[in-house]
Amino acid sequence: MGREQVKMYGVKKLGSTILVILGFMTLMTGCAKNVEPEEMMQVEGVALDGYDAVAYFEAYQAIQADFSHNDSYKGLEWYFDSDENKRKFSENPERYLPAFGGFCAYELAYENLVMSDPQHWYIHNDRLYLFSSESAKEEWFEQMAALLPLADKEWKALNPPEEVFEEIGDAFINPSQE
């Protein structure tokens, strides 16, 4: 084995060791990280991948927004299908925020922090839940009574206590306000 091959072998072995350690940490702690503000419901600063948050409640549809209607809230850009939806959001943005920061409700109940797909959604008790897939949504329906308290508990564990919100401002979506 040449010098370059030995170096590569060492790097691969180190990488494998790090992956094993991270995997073990995840098993021991469930979701192995806190939720960071820039990860909440967004890709590149855009909430809900550009879907209209108001449309879920008003049109009962997941509608890809018209990017000419937008508003900033909690450090994210929110896009809307119409000026009317933008106005409704601006008047009461908390009403339209998805539960659990927009992460998959089903996966969160099992201590997995998984990005959702805004096309898979459900409104229950005037609260928008998003899911990573149609099968995750179907499983949620079948077991919602048991899964909802688990997801609520996990979401609260992932987020800092109320005092921290006062220190860092409104960058996070406070689960107690959902």
PDB file of C-alpha atoms in Angstrom:
ATOM      1  CA  MET A   1       0.000   0.000   0.000  1.00  0.00           C
ATOM      2  CA  GLY A   2       1.474   3.364  -1.048  1.00  0.00           C
ATOM      3  CA  ARG A   3       1.636   6.493   1.102  1.00  0.00           C
ATOM      4  CA  GLU A   4      -1.449   8.069  -0.610  1.00  0.00           C
ATOM      5  CA  GLN A   5      -3.465   4.870  -0.154  1.00  0.00           C
ATOM      6  CA  VAL A   6      -2.551   4.772   3.556  1.00  0.00           C
ATOM      7  CA  LYS A   7      -3.672   8.414   3.941  1.00  0.00           C
ATOM      8  CA  MET A   8      -6.981   7.682   2.193  1.00  0.00           C
ATOM      9  CA  TYR A   9      -7.528   4.581   4.314  1.00  0.00           C
ATOM     10  CA  GLY A  10      -6.940   6.668   7.465  1.00  0.00           C
ATOM     11  CA  VAL A  11      -9.406   9.337   6.331  1.00  0.00           C
ATOM     12  CA  LYS A  12     -12.051   6.722   5.485  1.00  0.00           C
ATOM     13  CA  LYS A  13     -11.540   4.981   8.821  1.00  0.00           C
ATOM     14  CA  LEU A  14     -11.804   8.303  10.698  1.00  0.00           C
ATOM     15  CA  GLY A  15     -14.964   9.198   8.741  1.00  0.00           C
ATOM     16  CA  SER A  16     -16.510   5.816   9.551  1.00  0.00           C
ATOM     17  CA  THR A  17     -15.669   6.248  13.229  1.00  0.00           C
ATOM     18  CA  ILE A  18     -17.295   9.688  13.299  1.00  0.00           C
ATOM     19  CA  LEU A  19     -20.448   8.315  11.628  1.00  0.00           C
ATOM     20  CA  VAL A  20     -20.645   5.491  14.203  1.00  0.00           C
ATOM     21  CA  ILE A  21     -20.283   7.990  17.074  1.00  0.00           C
ATOM     22  CA  LEU A  22     -22.946  10.303  15.596  1.00  0.00           C
ATOM     23  CA  GLY A  23     -25.269   7.352  15.059  1.00  0.00           C
ATOM     24  CA  PHE A  24     -24.784   6.265  18.666  1.00  0.00           C
ATOM     25  CA  MET A  25     -25.472   9.809  19.894  1.00  0.00           C
ATOM     26  CA  THR A  26     -28.689   9.873  17.876  1.00  0.00           C
ATOM     27  CA  LEU A  27     -29.825   6.558  19.346  1.00  0.00           C
ATOM     28  CA  MET A  28     -29.062   7.741  22.866  1.00  0.00           C
ATOM     29  CA  THR A  29     -30.711  11.144  22.541  1.00  0.00           C
ATOM     30  CA  GLY A  30     -33.446  10.614  19.975  1.00  0.00           C
ATOM     31  CA  CYS A  31     -33.230  13.752  17.911  1.00  0.00           C
ATOM     32  CA  ALA A  32     -29.596  14.673  18.434  1.00  0.00           C
ATOM     33  CA  LYS A  33     -29.829  18.417  17.840  1.00  0.00           C
ATOM     34  CA  ASN A  34     -31.730  21.519  18.771  1.00  0.00           C
ATOM     35  CA  VAL A  35     -33.688  23.291  16.087  1.00  0.00           C
ATOM     36  CA  GLU A  36     -31.847  26.299  14.695  1.00  0.00           C
ATOM     37  CA  PRO A  37     -33.765  29.397  13.546  1.00  0.00           C
ATOM     38  CA  GLU A  38     -32.634  29.110   9.936  1.00  0.00           C
ATOM     39  CA  GLU A  39     -33.921  25.535   9.760  1.00  0.00           C
ATOM     40  CA  MET A  40     -37.490  26.361  10.684  1.00  0.00           C
ATOM     41  CA  MET A  41     -39.973  25.600   7.884  1.00  0.00           C
ATOM     42  CA  GLN A  42     -37.719  26.836   5.180  1.00  0.00           C
ATOM     43  CA  VAL A  43     -35.222  26.364   2.451  1.00  0.00           C
ATOM     44  CA  GLU A  44     -32.912  29.335   1.880  1.00  0.00           C
ATOM     45  CA  GLY A  45     -35.028  31.740   3.957  1.00  0.00           C
ATOM     46  CA  VAL A  46     -38.333  30.865   2.243  1.00  0.00           C
ATOM     47  CA  ALA A  47     -41.079  29.557   4.510  1.00  0.00           C
ATOM     48  CA  LEU A  48     -42.967  26.432   3.427  1.00  0.00           C
ATOM     49  CA  ASP A  49     -40.922  26.104   0.220  1.00  0.00           C
ATOM     50  CA  GLY A  50     -42.969  28.966  -1.214  1.00  0.00           C
ATOM     51  CA  TYR A  51     -46.421  27.509  -0.521  1.00  0.00           C
ATOM     52  CA  ASP A  52     -49.151  29.898   0.629  1.00  0.00           C
ATOM     53  CA  ALA A  53     -49.742  29.347   4.390  1.00  0.00           C
ATOM     54  CA  VAL A  54     -53.159  31.017   4.247  1.00  0.00           C
ATOM     55  CA  ALA A  55     -54.400  28.868   1.344  1.00  0.00           C
ATOM     56  CA  TYR A  56     -54.373  25.744   3.522  1.00  0.00           C
ATOM     57  CA  PHE A  57     -57.020  27.348   5.735  1.00  0.00           C
ATOM     58  CA  GLU A  58     -58.977  29.366   3.177  1.00  0.00           C
ATOM     59  CA  ALA A  59     -58.902  27.229   0.007  1.00  0.00           C
ATOM     60  CA  TYR A  60     -58.193  23.887   1.723  1.00  0.00           C
ATOM     61  CA  GLN A  61     -55.362  23.353  -0.754  1.00  0.00           C
ATOM     62  CA  ALA A  62     -51.584  23.397  -0.877  1.00  0.00           C
ATOM     63  CA  ILE A  63     -51.021  26.201  -3.364  1.00  0.00           C
ATOM     64  CA  GLN A  64     -47.606  27.169  -4.696  1.00  0.00           C
ATOM     65  CA  ALA A  65     -47.545  30.905  -4.095  1.00  0.00           C
ATOM     66  CA  ASP A  66     -47.185  33.725  -6.565  1.00  0.00           C
ATOM     67  CA  PHE A  67     -43.811  35.186  -5.701  1.00  0.00           C
ATOM     68  CA  SER A  68     -45.071  38.737  -6.265  1.00  0.00           C
ATOM     69  CA  HIS A  69     -47.054  38.616  -2.989  1.00  0.00           C
ATOM     70  CA  ASN A  70     -44.744  38.259   0.004  1.00  0.00           C
ATOM     71  CA  ASP A  71     -44.220  39.272   3.615  1.00  0.00           C
ATOM     72  CA  SER A  72     -41.390  38.830   6.109  1.00  0.00           C
ATOM     73  CA  TYR A  73     -42.115  37.207   9.445  1.00  0.00           C
ATOM     74  CA  LYS A  74     -39.804  35.651  12.039  1.00  0.00           C
ATOM     75  CA  GLY A  75     -36.815  35.980   9.752  1.00  0.00           C
ATOM     76  CA  LEU A  76     -38.425  34.166   6.823  1.00  0.00           C
ATOM     77  CA  GLU A  77     -40.010  35.221   3.557  1.00  0.00           C
ATOM     78  CA  TRP A  78     -43.613  34.054   3.248  1.00  0.00           C
ATOM     79  CA  TYR A  79     -45.212  33.963  -0.187  1.00  0.00           C
ATOM     80  CA  PHE A  80     -48.898  34.118  -1.046  1.00  0.00           C
ATOM     81  CA  ASP A  81     -51.190  33.366  -3.950  1.00  0.00           C
ATOM     82  CA  SER A  82     -52.975  36.721  -3.636  1.00  0.00           C
ATOM     83  CA  ASP A  83     -52.852  40.117  -1.951  1.00  0.00           C
ATOM     84  CA  GLU A  84     -55.884  39.019   0.083  1.00  0.00           C
ATOM     85  CA  ASN A  85     -53.964  36.066   1.558  1.00  0.00           C
ATOM     86  CA  LYS A  86     -50.973  38.298   2.237  1.00  0.00           C
ATOM     87  CA  ARG A  87     -53.262  40.739   4.083  1.00  0.00           C
ATOM     88  CA  LYS A  88     -54.811  37.948   6.178  1.00  0.00           C
ATOM     89  CA  PHE A  89     -51.365  36.624   7.106  1.00  0.00           C
ATOM     90  CA  SER A  90     -50.092  40.104   8.006  1.00  0.00           C
ATOM     91  CA  GLU A  91     -53.088  40.693  10.294  1.00  0.00           C
ATOM     92  CA  ASN A  92     -52.608  37.436  12.237  1.00  0.00           C
ATOM     93  CA  PRO A  93     -49.495  35.483  11.203  1.00  0.00           C
ATOM     94  CA  GLU A  94     -49.519  33.181  14.252  1.00  0.00           C
ATOM     95  CA  ARG A  95     -52.821  31.678  13.090  1.00  0.00           C
ATOM     96  CA  TYR A  96     -51.218  30.362   9.909  1.00  0.00           C
ATOM     97  CA  LEU A  97     -47.930  28.995  11.249  1.00  0.00           C
ATOM     98  CA  PRO A  98     -47.627  25.231  10.902  1.00  0.00           C
ATOM     99  CA  ALA A  99     -47.285  23.099  14.009  1.00  0.00           C
ATOM    100  CA  PHE A 100     -43.814  21.934  14.976  1.00  0.00           C
ATOM    101  CA  GLY A 101     -42.049  24.549  12.903  1.00  0.00           C
ATOM    102  CA  GLY A 102     -43.269  22.861   9.751  1.00  0.00           C
ATOM    103  CA  PHE A 103     -41.335  19.646  10.354  1.00  0.00           C
ATOM    104  CA  CYS A 104     -43.059  16.305   9.778  1.00  0.00           C
ATOM    105  CA  ALA A 105     -45.471  15.760  12.683  1.00  0.00           C
ATOM    106  CA  TYR A 106     -45.447  11.968  12.318  1.00  0.00           C
ATOM    107  CA  GLU A 107     -41.650  11.677  12.339  1.00  0.00           C
ATOM    108  CA  LEU A 108     -41.353  14.105  15.243  1.00  0.00           C
ATOM    109  CA  ALA A 109     -43.538  11.824  17.376  1.00  0.00           C
ATOM    110  CA  TYR A 110     -40.831   9.180  16.887  1.00  0.00           C
ATOM    111  CA  GLU A 111     -38.068  11.672  17.805  1.00  0.00           C
ATOM    112  CA  ASN A 112     -36.977  12.216  14.202  1.00  0.00           C
ATOM    113  CA  LEU A 113     -36.590  15.754  12.914  1.00  0.00           C
ATOM    114  CA  VAL A 114     -37.542  15.401   9.245  1.00  0.00           C
ATOM    115  CA  MET A 115     -38.315  18.160   6.757  1.00  0.00           C
ATOM    116  CA  SER A 116     -41.884  18.076   5.542  1.00  0.00           C
ATOM    117  CA  ASP A 117     -43.290  18.289   2.049  1.00  0.00           C
ATOM    118  CA  PRO A 118     -45.864  21.131   2.023  1.00  0.00           C
ATOM    119  CA  GLN A 119     -48.053  19.087  -0.326  1.00  0.00           C
ATOM    120  CA  HIS A 120     -48.775  16.613   2.501  1.00  0.00           C
ATOM    121  CA  TRP A 121     -50.798  18.414   5.137  1.00  0.00           C
ATOM    122  CA  TYR A 122     -53.778  18.258   7.457  1.00  0.00           C
ATOM    123  CA  ILE A 123     -55.637  20.810   9.579  1.00  0.00           C
ATOM    124  CA  HIS A 124     -56.863  19.643  12.968  1.00  0.00           C
ATOM    125  CA  ASN A 125     -58.378  21.992  15.564  1.00  0.00           C
ATOM    126  CA  ASP A 126     -57.364  24.995  13.443  1.00  0.00           C
ATOM    127  CA  ARG A 127     -53.718  23.911  13.454  1.00  0.00           C
ATOM    128  CA  LEU A 128     -51.763  23.059  10.296  1.00  0.00           C
ATOM    129  CA  TYR A 129     -49.743  19.829  10.404  1.00  0.00           C
ATOM    130  CA  LEU A 130     -47.247  18.978   7.672  1.00  0.00           C
ATOM    131  CA  PHE A 131     -45.825  15.584   6.747  1.00  0.00           C
ATOM    132  CA  SER A 132     -42.848  14.234   4.843  1.00  0.00           C
ATOM    133  CA  SER A 133     -44.966  11.890   2.714  1.00  0.00           C
ATOM    134  CA  GLU A 134     -48.496  10.686   2.125  1.00  0.00           C
ATOM    135  CA  SER A 135     -47.756   7.480   4.059  1.00  0.00           C
ATOM    136  CA  ALA A 136     -46.570   9.522   7.079  1.00  0.00           C
ATOM    137  CA  LYS A 137     -49.834  11.489   6.899  1.00  0.00           C
ATOM    138  CA  GLU A 138     -51.884   8.275   6.736  1.00  0.00           C
ATOM    139  CA  GLU A 139     -50.028   6.792   9.717  1.00  0.00           C
ATOM    140  CA  TRP A 140     -50.655  10.038  11.627  1.00  0.00           C
ATOM    141  CA  PHE A 141     -54.416   9.716  10.964  1.00  0.00           C
ATOM    142  CA  GLU A 142     -54.475   6.144  12.228  1.00  0.00           C
ATOM    143  CA  GLN A 143     -52.621   6.963  15.440  1.00  0.00           C
ATOM    144  CA  MET A 144     -53.174  10.694  15.967  1.00  0.00           C
ATOM    145  CA  ALA A 145     -54.529  10.403  19.514  1.00  0.00           C
ATOM    146  CA  ALA A 146     -51.313   8.685  20.617  1.00  0.00           C
ATOM    147  CA  LEU A 147     -48.852  10.507  18.348  1.00  0.00           C
ATOM    148  CA  LEU A 148     -49.921  14.110  18.936  1.00  0.00           C
ATOM    149  CA  PRO A 149     -48.864  14.213  22.619  1.00  0.00           C
ATOM    150  CA  LEU A 150     -45.556  12.534  21.713  1.00  0.00           C
ATOM    151  CA  ALA A 151     -44.848  15.083  18.967  1.00  0.00           C
ATOM    152  CA  ASP A 152     -45.792  17.978  21.291  1.00  0.00           C
ATOM    153  CA  LYS A 153     -43.450  16.644  23.965  1.00  0.00           C
ATOM    154  CA  GLU A 154     -40.574  16.179  21.510  1.00  0.00           C
ATOM    155  CA  TRP A 155     -41.058  19.648  19.992  1.00  0.00           C
ATOM    156  CA  LYS A 156     -40.914  21.262  23.426  1.00  0.00           C
ATOM    157  CA  ALA A 157     -37.743  19.275  24.226  1.00  0.00           C
ATOM    158  CA  LEU A 158     -36.079  20.477  21.019  1.00  0.00           C
ATOM    159  CA  ASN A 159     -36.726  24.134  21.743  1.00  0.00           C
ATOM    160  CA  PRO A 160     -35.210  26.302  24.460  1.00  0.00           C
ATOM    161  CA  PRO A 161     -37.195  27.515  27.474  1.00  0.00           C
ATOM    162  CA  GLU A 162     -39.227  30.731  27.355  1.00  0.00           C
ATOM    163  CA  GLU A 163     -36.426  32.875  28.857  1.00  0.00           C
ATOM    164  CA  VAL A 164     -34.203  32.128  25.880  1.00  0.00           C
ATOM    165  CA  PHE A 165     -36.837  33.486  23.505  1.00  0.00           C
ATOM    166  CA  GLU A 166     -36.643  36.819  25.304  1.00  0.00           C
ATOM    167  CA  GLU A 167     -32.860  36.888  24.851  1.00  0.00           C
ATOM    168  CA  ILE A 168     -32.749  35.977  21.155  1.00  0.00           C
ATOM    169  CA  GLY A 169     -35.917  37.678  19.985  1.00  0.00           C
ATOM    170  CA  ASP A 170     -38.488  36.168  17.685  1.00  0.00           C
ATOM    171  CA  ALA A 171     -36.149  34.198  15.419  1.00  0.00           C
ATOM    172  CA  PHE A 172     -37.653  30.950  16.690  1.00  0.00           C
ATOM    173  CA  ILE A 173     -41.274  29.979  16.407  1.00  0.00           C
ATOM    174  CA  ASN A 174     -42.232  29.451  20.011  1.00  0.00           C
ATOM    175  CA  PRO A 175     -44.203  26.205  20.375  1.00  0.00           C
ATOM    176  CA  SER A 176     -46.162  27.635  23.298  1.00  0.00           C
ATOM    177  CA  GLN A 177     -47.595  30.244  20.909  1.00  0.00           C
ATOM    178  CA  GLU A 178     -48.782  27.679  18.356  1.00  0.00           C
TER     179      GLU A 178
END
